[in-house]
XYZ file of C-alpha atoms in Angstrom:
545
model
C -29.514 1.396 -48.974
C -32.689 3.287 -48.123
C -31.506 3.560 -44.622
C -28.388 5.128 -45.688
C -30.439 7.360 -48.283
C -32.400 8.730 -45.227
C -29.668 9.499 -43.239
C -28.095 11.717 -46.001
C -31.365 13.414 -46.470
C -31.403 14.223 -42.680
C -27.984 15.552 -42.887
C -28.523 17.490 -45.975
C -31.919 19.128 -44.154
C -30.182 19.680 -40.781
C -27.256 21.645 -42.527
C -29.567 23.700 -44.627
C -31.224 24.572 -41.426
C -27.700 25.825 -40.004
C -27.042 28.251 -42.834
C -27.366 31.850 -42.012
C -29.988 33.769 -43.243
C -29.730 35.620 -46.473
C -29.114 39.355 -46.109
C -28.470 41.083 -42.998
C -25.808 42.056 -41.114
C -22.687 39.482 -40.515
C -23.075 37.834 -37.242
C -20.144 38.535 -34.932
C -21.949 38.171 -31.622
C -20.650 35.573 -29.387
C -23.022 32.854 -27.977
C -24.012 33.143 -24.419
C -26.215 31.565 -21.636
C -28.997 33.944 -20.895
C -31.349 31.271 -18.821
C -31.110 28.760 -16.416
C -34.106 26.599 -14.883
C -32.804 27.136 -11.360
C -31.049 30.420 -10.071
C -27.169 30.362 -9.973
C -25.857 29.450 -6.473
C -29.266 27.333 -5.317
C -29.233 25.195 -2.325
C -30.830 22.241 -1.409
C -30.839 21.170 -4.967
C -33.034 17.796 -5.211
C -33.361 17.734 -9.139
C -31.653 15.291 -11.471
C -31.599 17.855 -13.933
C -30.958 21.369 -15.010
C -31.718 23.217 -18.105
C -29.507 26.096 -19.819
C -30.750 28.587 -22.442
C -28.355 29.834 -25.168
C -28.928 33.290 -26.963
C -28.753 31.598 -30.287
C -28.387 28.338 -31.892
C -24.995 26.415 -30.834
C -22.964 23.588 -31.981
C -24.141 20.830 -29.844
C -20.915 18.788 -29.987
C -18.932 21.928 -29.059
C -20.902 22.256 -25.951
C -21.070 18.723 -24.975
C -17.259 18.704 -25.140
C -16.615 22.052 -23.096
C -18.629 21.256 -19.874
C -16.359 20.624 -16.912
C -18.285 19.509 -13.571
C -16.565 19.519 -10.199
C -16.759 17.204 -8.216
C -17.296 14.659 -11.406
C -20.811 13.697 -11.562
C -20.453 10.467 -14.040
C -22.379 10.097 -17.534
C -24.323 13.046 -18.387
C -27.298 12.861 -20.959
C -28.011 15.970 -23.076
C -31.512 16.658 -24.347
C -31.543 19.516 -26.737
C -34.412 21.503 -27.680
C -34.094 24.744 -29.962
C -31.669 26.975 -27.902
C -31.793 24.809 -24.607
C -29.962 21.882 -23.280
C -31.062 19.887 -20.519
C -28.222 18.093 -18.468
C -29.591 14.946 -17.077
C -27.332 13.475 -14.171
C -27.150 9.515 -14.235
C -25.827 9.111 -10.497
C -27.195 10.347 -7.377
C -25.601 13.461 -5.980
C -23.415 13.602 -3.072
C -25.158 15.094 -0.015
C -23.964 18.652 1.495
C -21.729 19.210 -1.446
C -21.146 22.442 -3.817
C -21.320 21.453 -7.591
C -19.678 23.795 -9.932
C -20.332 23.591 -13.838
C -18.293 25.474 -16.231
C -19.130 25.994 -19.658
C -15.747 26.571 -21.650
C -15.018 29.137 -24.205
C -14.771 26.339 -27.167
C -18.652 26.479 -27.443
C -19.307 28.296 -30.859
C -22.606 29.147 -32.433
C -24.046 27.592 -35.633
C -24.420 30.841 -37.766
C -20.679 32.190 -38.085
C -18.736 29.850 -35.685
C -18.501 32.452 -33.107
C -16.912 31.476 -29.742
C -18.154 32.245 -26.539
C -16.242 35.548 -25.053
C -15.982 34.012 -21.587
C -16.823 31.138 -19.751
C -20.134 30.481 -17.891
C -19.850 29.198 -14.239
C -22.886 28.053 -12.666
C -23.014 26.376 -8.971
C -25.543 24.726 -6.891
C -25.450 22.872 -3.423
C -27.350 19.782 -2.335
C -26.986 21.191 1.294
C -28.117 24.195 3.075
C -24.871 26.046 2.290
C -22.837 26.718 -0.805
C -19.061 26.981 -0.808
C -17.753 30.745 -1.863
C -13.975 30.099 -2.696
C -12.868 32.358 -5.539
C -9.914 32.307 -7.745
C -9.193 34.803 -10.558
C -6.537 35.943 -12.985
C -5.459 36.295 -16.442
C -3.291 34.243 -18.841
C -0.797 36.313 -20.724
C 0.074 34.829 -24.006
C 0.049 35.685 -27.751
C -3.313 33.570 -28.066
C -4.713 34.043 -24.378
C -8.329 32.506 -25.138
C -9.264 28.882 -24.676
C -6.576 27.879 -22.113
C -7.680 25.329 -19.626
C -7.204 26.333 -16.129
C -6.941 23.423 -13.787
C -7.287 23.614 -9.994
C -6.148 20.624 -7.972
C -6.783 19.949 -4.457
C -3.779 19.116 -2.465
C -3.361 16.877 0.705
C -0.440 18.976 1.810
C 2.366 21.395 0.561
C 4.403 18.329 -0.393
C 1.863 16.812 -2.727
C 3.378 15.635 -5.707
C 0.441 15.999 -7.921
C 1.289 15.875 -11.588
C -0.959 17.518 -14.050
C 0.193 15.028 -16.967
C -1.222 12.298 -14.884
C -3.966 13.634 -13.207
C -7.288 15.441 -14.410
C -7.975 18.613 -12.406
C -10.643 18.731 -9.523
C -11.763 22.206 -10.908
C -11.754 23.236 -14.623
C -12.577 26.511 -16.498
C -11.324 28.270 -19.579
C -9.940 31.429 -20.599
C -11.898 34.062 -22.268
C -10.743 36.076 -25.397
C -8.646 38.456 -22.944
C -7.086 35.671 -21.025
C -9.480 36.188 -18.333
C -10.721 33.328 -15.954
C -12.479 32.784 -12.848
C -13.179 29.985 -10.378
C -16.370 30.250 -8.031
C -17.719 28.310 -5.477
C -14.373 26.334 -4.706
C -14.603 24.209 -1.512
C -12.265 25.269 1.172
C -8.668 23.789 0.809
C -5.326 23.822 -0.400
C -5.079 24.208 -4.161
C -2.340 24.341 -6.749
C -3.609 25.838 -10.168
C -2.036 25.347 -13.608
C -3.013 26.674 -17.086
C -2.257 24.927 -20.092
C -3.420 24.533 -23.742
C -4.781 21.140 -23.787
C -4.248 20.535 -27.543
C -5.381 17.003 -27.415
C -8.373 18.005 -25.351
C -7.781 15.084 -22.681
C -7.948 17.300 -19.797
C -4.275 16.371 -18.978
C -1.271 18.418 -19.428
C 0.677 16.923 -22.591
C 4.477 17.514 -22.125
C 6.451 19.523 -24.810
C 3.080 19.832 -26.463
C 1.050 21.851 -24.473
C 2.057 25.421 -23.529
C 1.952 25.484 -19.665
C 1.851 28.058 -17.001
C 3.103 27.126 -13.650
C 2.139 29.057 -10.428
C 4.271 31.052 -8.310
C 2.527 29.621 -5.119
C -0.164 27.198 -3.787
C -3.500 28.804 -2.744
C -5.427 28.172 0.512
C -9.108 28.750 0.431
C -10.726 29.075 3.796
C -14.249 30.212 4.986
C -12.289 33.172 6.410
C -10.177 34.076 3.413
C -12.026 32.831 0.322
C -10.804 34.913 -2.553
C -7.545 34.847 -4.520
C -7.565 37.721 -7.365
C -4.716 38.418 -10.211
C -3.366 34.961 -10.104
C -1.937 35.365 -13.432
C 0.087 32.772 -15.625
C 2.740 33.047 -18.475
C 2.684 30.463 -20.737
C 5.756 28.574 -22.235
C 6.294 25.111 -23.832
C 8.325 22.905 -21.412
C 11.494 21.626 -22.488
C 12.659 18.323 -20.817
C 14.502 17.045 -23.790
C 18.264 16.655 -23.574
C 20.330 18.548 -26.346
C 22.026 16.303 -29.341
C 25.331 17.024 -31.132
C 24.007 16.886 -34.489
C 26.828 17.462 -36.972
C 30.569 18.436 -37.129
C 32.465 19.438 -40.303
C 36.251 20.302 -40.996
C 36.781 24.003 -42.016
C 40.489 23.631 -42.338
C 43.384 22.133 -41.003
C 42.910 23.908 -37.676
C 39.102 24.505 -37.382
C 36.215 22.301 -37.078
C 32.406 23.666 -37.017
C 29.982 21.930 -34.740
C 25.870 22.041 -34.413
C 23.663 21.216 -31.541
C 20.074 20.409 -31.833
C 19.094 23.326 -29.614
C 20.660 26.479 -27.898
C 23.192 25.612 -25.111
C 24.544 27.292 -22.237
C 27.976 28.357 -23.784
C 29.295 28.303 -19.788
C 28.791 24.308 -20.091
C 30.959 23.540 -23.167
C 34.408 23.246 -21.872
C 37.588 22.208 -23.402
C 37.792 19.423 -20.683
C 34.353 18.242 -21.679
C 35.446 17.669 -25.597
C 37.191 14.863 -27.066
C 38.469 14.808 -30.454
C 39.837 11.044 -31.728
C 41.776 10.287 -34.574
C 39.719 6.816 -35.751
C 42.851 5.277 -37.200
C 45.542 5.902 -34.654
C 42.837 6.342 -31.958
C 45.102 9.257 -30.306
C 43.302 12.342 -28.869
C 43.864 15.430 -30.752
C 44.774 18.549 -28.660
C 42.396 21.455 -28.454
C 43.387 25.156 -28.562
C 40.157 27.005 -27.945
C 36.226 27.305 -28.635
C 34.702 30.161 -30.668
C 31.327 31.185 -29.727
C 29.239 34.204 -30.798
C 26.831 34.337 -27.706
C 26.099 32.726 -24.521
C 23.172 31.065 -25.696
C 24.182 29.155 -29.069
C 23.728 26.193 -31.274
C 26.991 26.225 -33.181
C 30.393 27.334 -32.996
C 33.981 26.494 -33.916
C 36.802 24.245 -32.457
C 40.446 25.342 -32.692
C 42.632 22.305 -33.051
C 46.149 21.276 -33.320
C 46.981 20.704 -37.113
C 45.068 17.924 -38.572
C 46.678 15.458 -40.939
C 43.555 13.053 -41.136
C 39.742 13.790 -41.732
C 38.974 10.382 -39.777
C 37.803 12.027 -36.623
C 35.358 11.571 -33.897
C 33.940 14.499 -32.089
C 32.601 13.829 -28.565
C 31.119 16.006 -25.962
C 29.808 15.877 -22.412
C 28.207 17.665 -19.701
C 26.741 20.119 -21.973
C 23.144 21.573 -20.951
C 20.535 23.588 -22.853
C 18.760 26.580 -21.676
C 16.390 24.469 -19.435
C 19.442 22.728 -17.738
C 18.677 19.521 -19.493
C 22.287 17.565 -19.863
C 23.337 15.864 -22.943
C 23.124 12.446 -22.906
C 26.112 10.237 -23.638
C 24.556 8.551 -26.811
C 23.684 11.951 -28.005
C 27.228 13.665 -27.831
C 29.004 11.899 -30.492
C 29.394 12.219 -34.115
C 31.594 11.580 -37.009
C 33.591 14.826 -38.338
C 32.573 15.091 -41.972
C 34.551 16.821 -44.939
C 38.024 16.961 -46.096
C 40.884 18.972 -45.175
C 41.206 21.673 -47.877
C 44.498 22.569 -49.219
C 44.424 26.134 -48.617
C 43.981 27.741 -45.000
C 40.674 29.734 -44.371
C 41.789 33.407 -43.797
C 40.840 34.566 -40.524
C 37.722 36.852 -40.757
C 35.015 38.652 -38.356
C 31.742 36.427 -38.093
C 29.800 38.712 -35.924
C 29.411 42.168 -34.648
C 26.999 43.738 -32.571
C 27.185 46.810 -34.625
C 26.267 44.840 -37.736
C 22.745 45.204 -37.385
C 22.497 48.961 -36.500
C 24.695 52.197 -36.620
C 22.999 53.211 -33.559
C 23.695 52.858 -30.151
C 21.001 53.045 -27.861
C 22.480 52.998 -24.505
C 25.409 55.604 -24.141
C 27.460 53.251 -22.007
C 26.848 49.856 -24.019
C 29.265 47.145 -24.721
C 30.067 46.260 -28.111
C 30.902 42.970 -29.104
C 32.781 41.446 -31.965
C 33.790 37.672 -32.893
C 36.149 36.195 -35.186
C 36.592 32.770 -36.650
C 40.045 32.507 -35.005
C 41.554 32.744 -31.808
C 42.622 36.736 -30.881
C 46.158 37.051 -30.114
C 47.491 34.879 -32.718
C 49.719 36.212 -35.458
C 46.830 36.382 -37.873
C 44.535 38.357 -35.528
C 46.297 41.147 -33.615
C 43.697 43.285 -31.909
C 44.332 47.024 -30.781
C 40.911 48.456 -29.976
C 40.535 52.552 -30.391
C 37.464 54.458 -30.238
C 37.712 58.093 -31.469
C 35.146 60.702 -31.196
C 34.117 62.954 -34.222
C 36.769 65.388 -33.546
C 39.049 62.892 -32.942
C 39.367 62.889 -29.354
C 40.814 59.489 -27.842
C 37.835 58.013 -25.629
C 39.030 55.298 -23.124
C 37.764 51.907 -23.257
C 37.766 48.682 -21.512
C 39.041 46.012 -23.811
C 38.571 42.325 -22.924
C 39.212 39.268 -25.285
C 38.393 35.694 -24.510
C 38.881 33.038 -27.520
C 37.691 34.903 -30.392
C 35.429 37.186 -28.959
C 35.990 40.711 -28.241
C 34.339 43.203 -25.728
C 34.708 46.813 -25.904
C 32.952 49.201 -23.163
C 33.545 52.944 -22.920
C 35.184 53.727 -19.457
C 33.022 57.158 -19.832
C 29.304 57.718 -20.795
C 29.272 58.592 -24.634
C 27.776 61.891 -25.767
C 24.449 61.663 -27.019
C 23.428 62.574 -30.942
C 27.313 62.447 -31.637
C 29.476 60.158 -34.114
C 32.215 57.817 -33.187
C 34.960 55.973 -34.723
C 35.996 52.227 -33.768
C 39.112 50.550 -35.156
C 39.819 47.088 -33.971
C 43.223 47.003 -35.706
C 46.036 49.294 -36.706
C 44.785 49.244 -40.240
C 41.351 50.126 -41.725
C 40.313 46.558 -42.011
C 37.980 46.425 -39.218
C 36.759 50.201 -38.963
C 33.430 50.996 -38.024
C 31.441 54.516 -37.926
C 28.376 54.735 -35.285
C 26.100 57.291 -33.818
C 24.872 57.571 -30.498
C 20.871 58.007 -30.145
C 19.350 61.559 -30.011
C 17.525 62.352 -26.675
C 15.345 64.554 -28.655
C 13.989 61.576 -30.580
C 13.369 59.339 -27.510
C 11.315 59.207 -24.453
C 11.473 57.458 -21.057
C 9.515 55.920 -18.105
C 9.791 56.555 -14.522
C 8.119 54.511 -11.911
C 8.416 52.362 -8.606
C 8.206 48.910 -7.594
C 5.804 48.243 -4.779
C 5.376 44.776 -3.045
C 4.269 43.073 0.330
C 7.468 40.890 -0.006
C 9.637 41.524 3.172
C 12.706 40.204 1.171
C 14.713 43.358 0.313
C 17.386 41.592 -1.448
C 15.012 40.382 -4.121
C 15.849 42.077 -7.623
C 12.828 43.131 -9.668
C 13.757 42.950 -13.593
C 11.580 45.814 -15.571
C 11.705 45.338 -19.420
C 10.045 47.153 -22.182
C 8.181 44.758 -24.683
C 6.335 45.297 -27.797
C 8.323 48.054 -29.024
C 9.706 48.786 -32.642
C 12.935 50.190 -32.497
C 14.155 50.182 -36.200
C 17.851 50.751 -35.563
C 18.121 49.293 -32.141
C 18.206 45.657 -31.419
C 18.922 45.657 -27.581
C 16.048 45.669 -25.034
C 15.179 48.340 -22.339
C 15.799 46.648 -19.334
C 16.503 48.206 -15.581
C 16.863 45.945 -12.446
C 15.664 47.670 -9.072
C 15.197 46.802 -5.476
C 11.846 46.859 -3.206
C 10.812 50.215 -3.022
C 13.376 51.608 -5.334
C 12.375 54.000 -8.233
C 13.235 52.941 -11.838
C 14.084 55.177 -15.055
C 13.751 53.482 -18.217
C 15.497 55.940 -20.804
C 15.947 55.976 -24.709
C 12.705 54.489 -25.800
C 11.880 54.844 -29.045
C 8.260 56.496 -29.494
C 5.283 53.957 -29.957
C 2.989 51.959 -27.614
C 4.872 49.931 -25.298
C 4.089 47.333 -22.537
C 5.929 46.994 -19.368
C 6.893 43.154 -18.172
C 8.376 42.806 -14.953
C 9.503 39.947 -12.594
C 11.067 38.967 -9.189
C 14.465 37.511 -10.096
C 14.918 35.267 -7.186
C 17.883 33.495 -8.677
C 19.439 36.686 -9.897
C 19.953 35.014 -13.362
C 18.752 38.093 -15.455
C 15.798 36.377 -16.980
C 12.386 35.216 -16.072
C 12.157 31.628 -14.723
C 8.608 29.936 -15.464
C 9.138 26.974 -12.910
C 8.969 23.554 -13.309
C 6.217 20.748 -13.415
C 7.434 17.651 -11.868
C 9.253 17.762 -9.329
C 7.358 20.756 -8.957
C 9.113 24.257 -8.483
C 7.063 27.580 -8.399
C 7.620 30.193 -10.936
C 8.945 33.619 -10.445
C 6.422 36.181 -9.843
C 5.768 38.522 -12.802
C 3.566 41.566 -13.622
C 2.333 43.020 -16.876
C 1.703 46.845 -16.408
C -2.206 46.988 -16.605
C -1.982 49.797 -19.389
C -0.377 49.930 -22.689
C 1.785 53.179 -22.717
C 2.286 55.445 -25.469
C 6.063 56.746 -25.673
C 6.404 60.252 -27.289
C 9.965 61.675 -27.680
C 11.221 64.276 -25.075
C 8.423 63.620 -22.974
C 8.891 61.278 -19.584
C 6.175 59.086 -18.635
C 5.984 59.622 -14.860
C 3.968 57.771 -12.016
C 4.093 54.470 -12.890
C 3.534 52.108 -10.159
C 4.176 48.032 -10.436
C 2.591 46.245 -7.740
C 3.864 42.664 -6.772
C 1.974 40.608 -4.014
């Protein structure tokens, strides 16, 4: 009991000593390393220890858990004295070897738990020479700080390295702005990943850690030892197959369904859907599928007239947005609910005009979705678009299932009023406005790249922009060397994100961990731009390696 009393007393005294001083300014200064017992990049290192001095008292545990040494040295003894910590090596160091010590940004001070603003990298060599390989870049994410950057030495380009199973050969962490840097890398072929490391086990945990996959492997040589702007964009990898969660009867001809996650609508085909009467074991005929978008979790099946609610719904070959195919065991559910006495009336369940009265693009496509197949007796469509002065505007009308797409054949007038009627009566009549060019701005620029592939599409998108009355993004697609003009941008601060759309699917692909597949190259324009009404921003140059 006396022993426990002394432990508690010591803890109390220790905690009291960690309290910030009364009065004075609030501590917002991050800790940093300001002294070392030997200069950085020292050669012919013979000592068994190194002393590092911090600018203030730091949390000892945060330091001891945030030190990464490459190549691994073995057990390290930490000897603390005020602001200083001595690293004592338990093993004899390799001869003629460059060692790198990285102090990560998870280190915090005692005064106010301020984190280090950037990693501290220290290197020494046990031989006459020290390796000089450098890789630097940035992680782009909502929370870019504290991300682990792991560099893996490869035997060759076909090396099947998996960060989920192997600790990196070199480790550092991003600072508060997402910047990172490797110094003194040994010459060789590297594959570098960035991941959140939520479990702090120095390994990538699938579907837990957000991860950034490189667009290429890096060769560090004595001749070419520097790679800059090697950037990452973090995503949580999805390797789980989708599941059919539920299905419910709406009426005698309609069944709703729900998946566990958004799926590719192109993979949900009538030939991959089976409705079975559990009593007669007969399959029910399907007439169509109604989906509100290309990436959906739910929809409606249009069936022949149902006489029983004892039905099993089974789907196959359905894929989610990460190309994971549904498993047979996850694609079957019992349909719930009873057939109501009254049939549900046809109704509009989606309209791209429902969220806004303003069209941002003057040649945009307007979309509608009904809960019934178009062309039946209950839903007859005759699209008509009129200007404010009742002049007919020619349109392209396309119908698929319950979806209607209307696209003007001519560019609409800006700052104008239009009327759209889907039927002969006024049941589905819309009034909308086109955007006023006096209230928007534009960005004009060019793509520059050393890539010899002239066929590569480069998508340029506006991000982080608030457009109260407009839902769609500002996106253009251009080739190498072509100029772009992004129009009708609402005033405000914007960021420009662009990527090399190698597979021409219109969206950024972040690659694959295992088996390894590189990500598409991307670029965030270096500056945030302030868009002003009526004023084009010119001379924007987006450079790709």
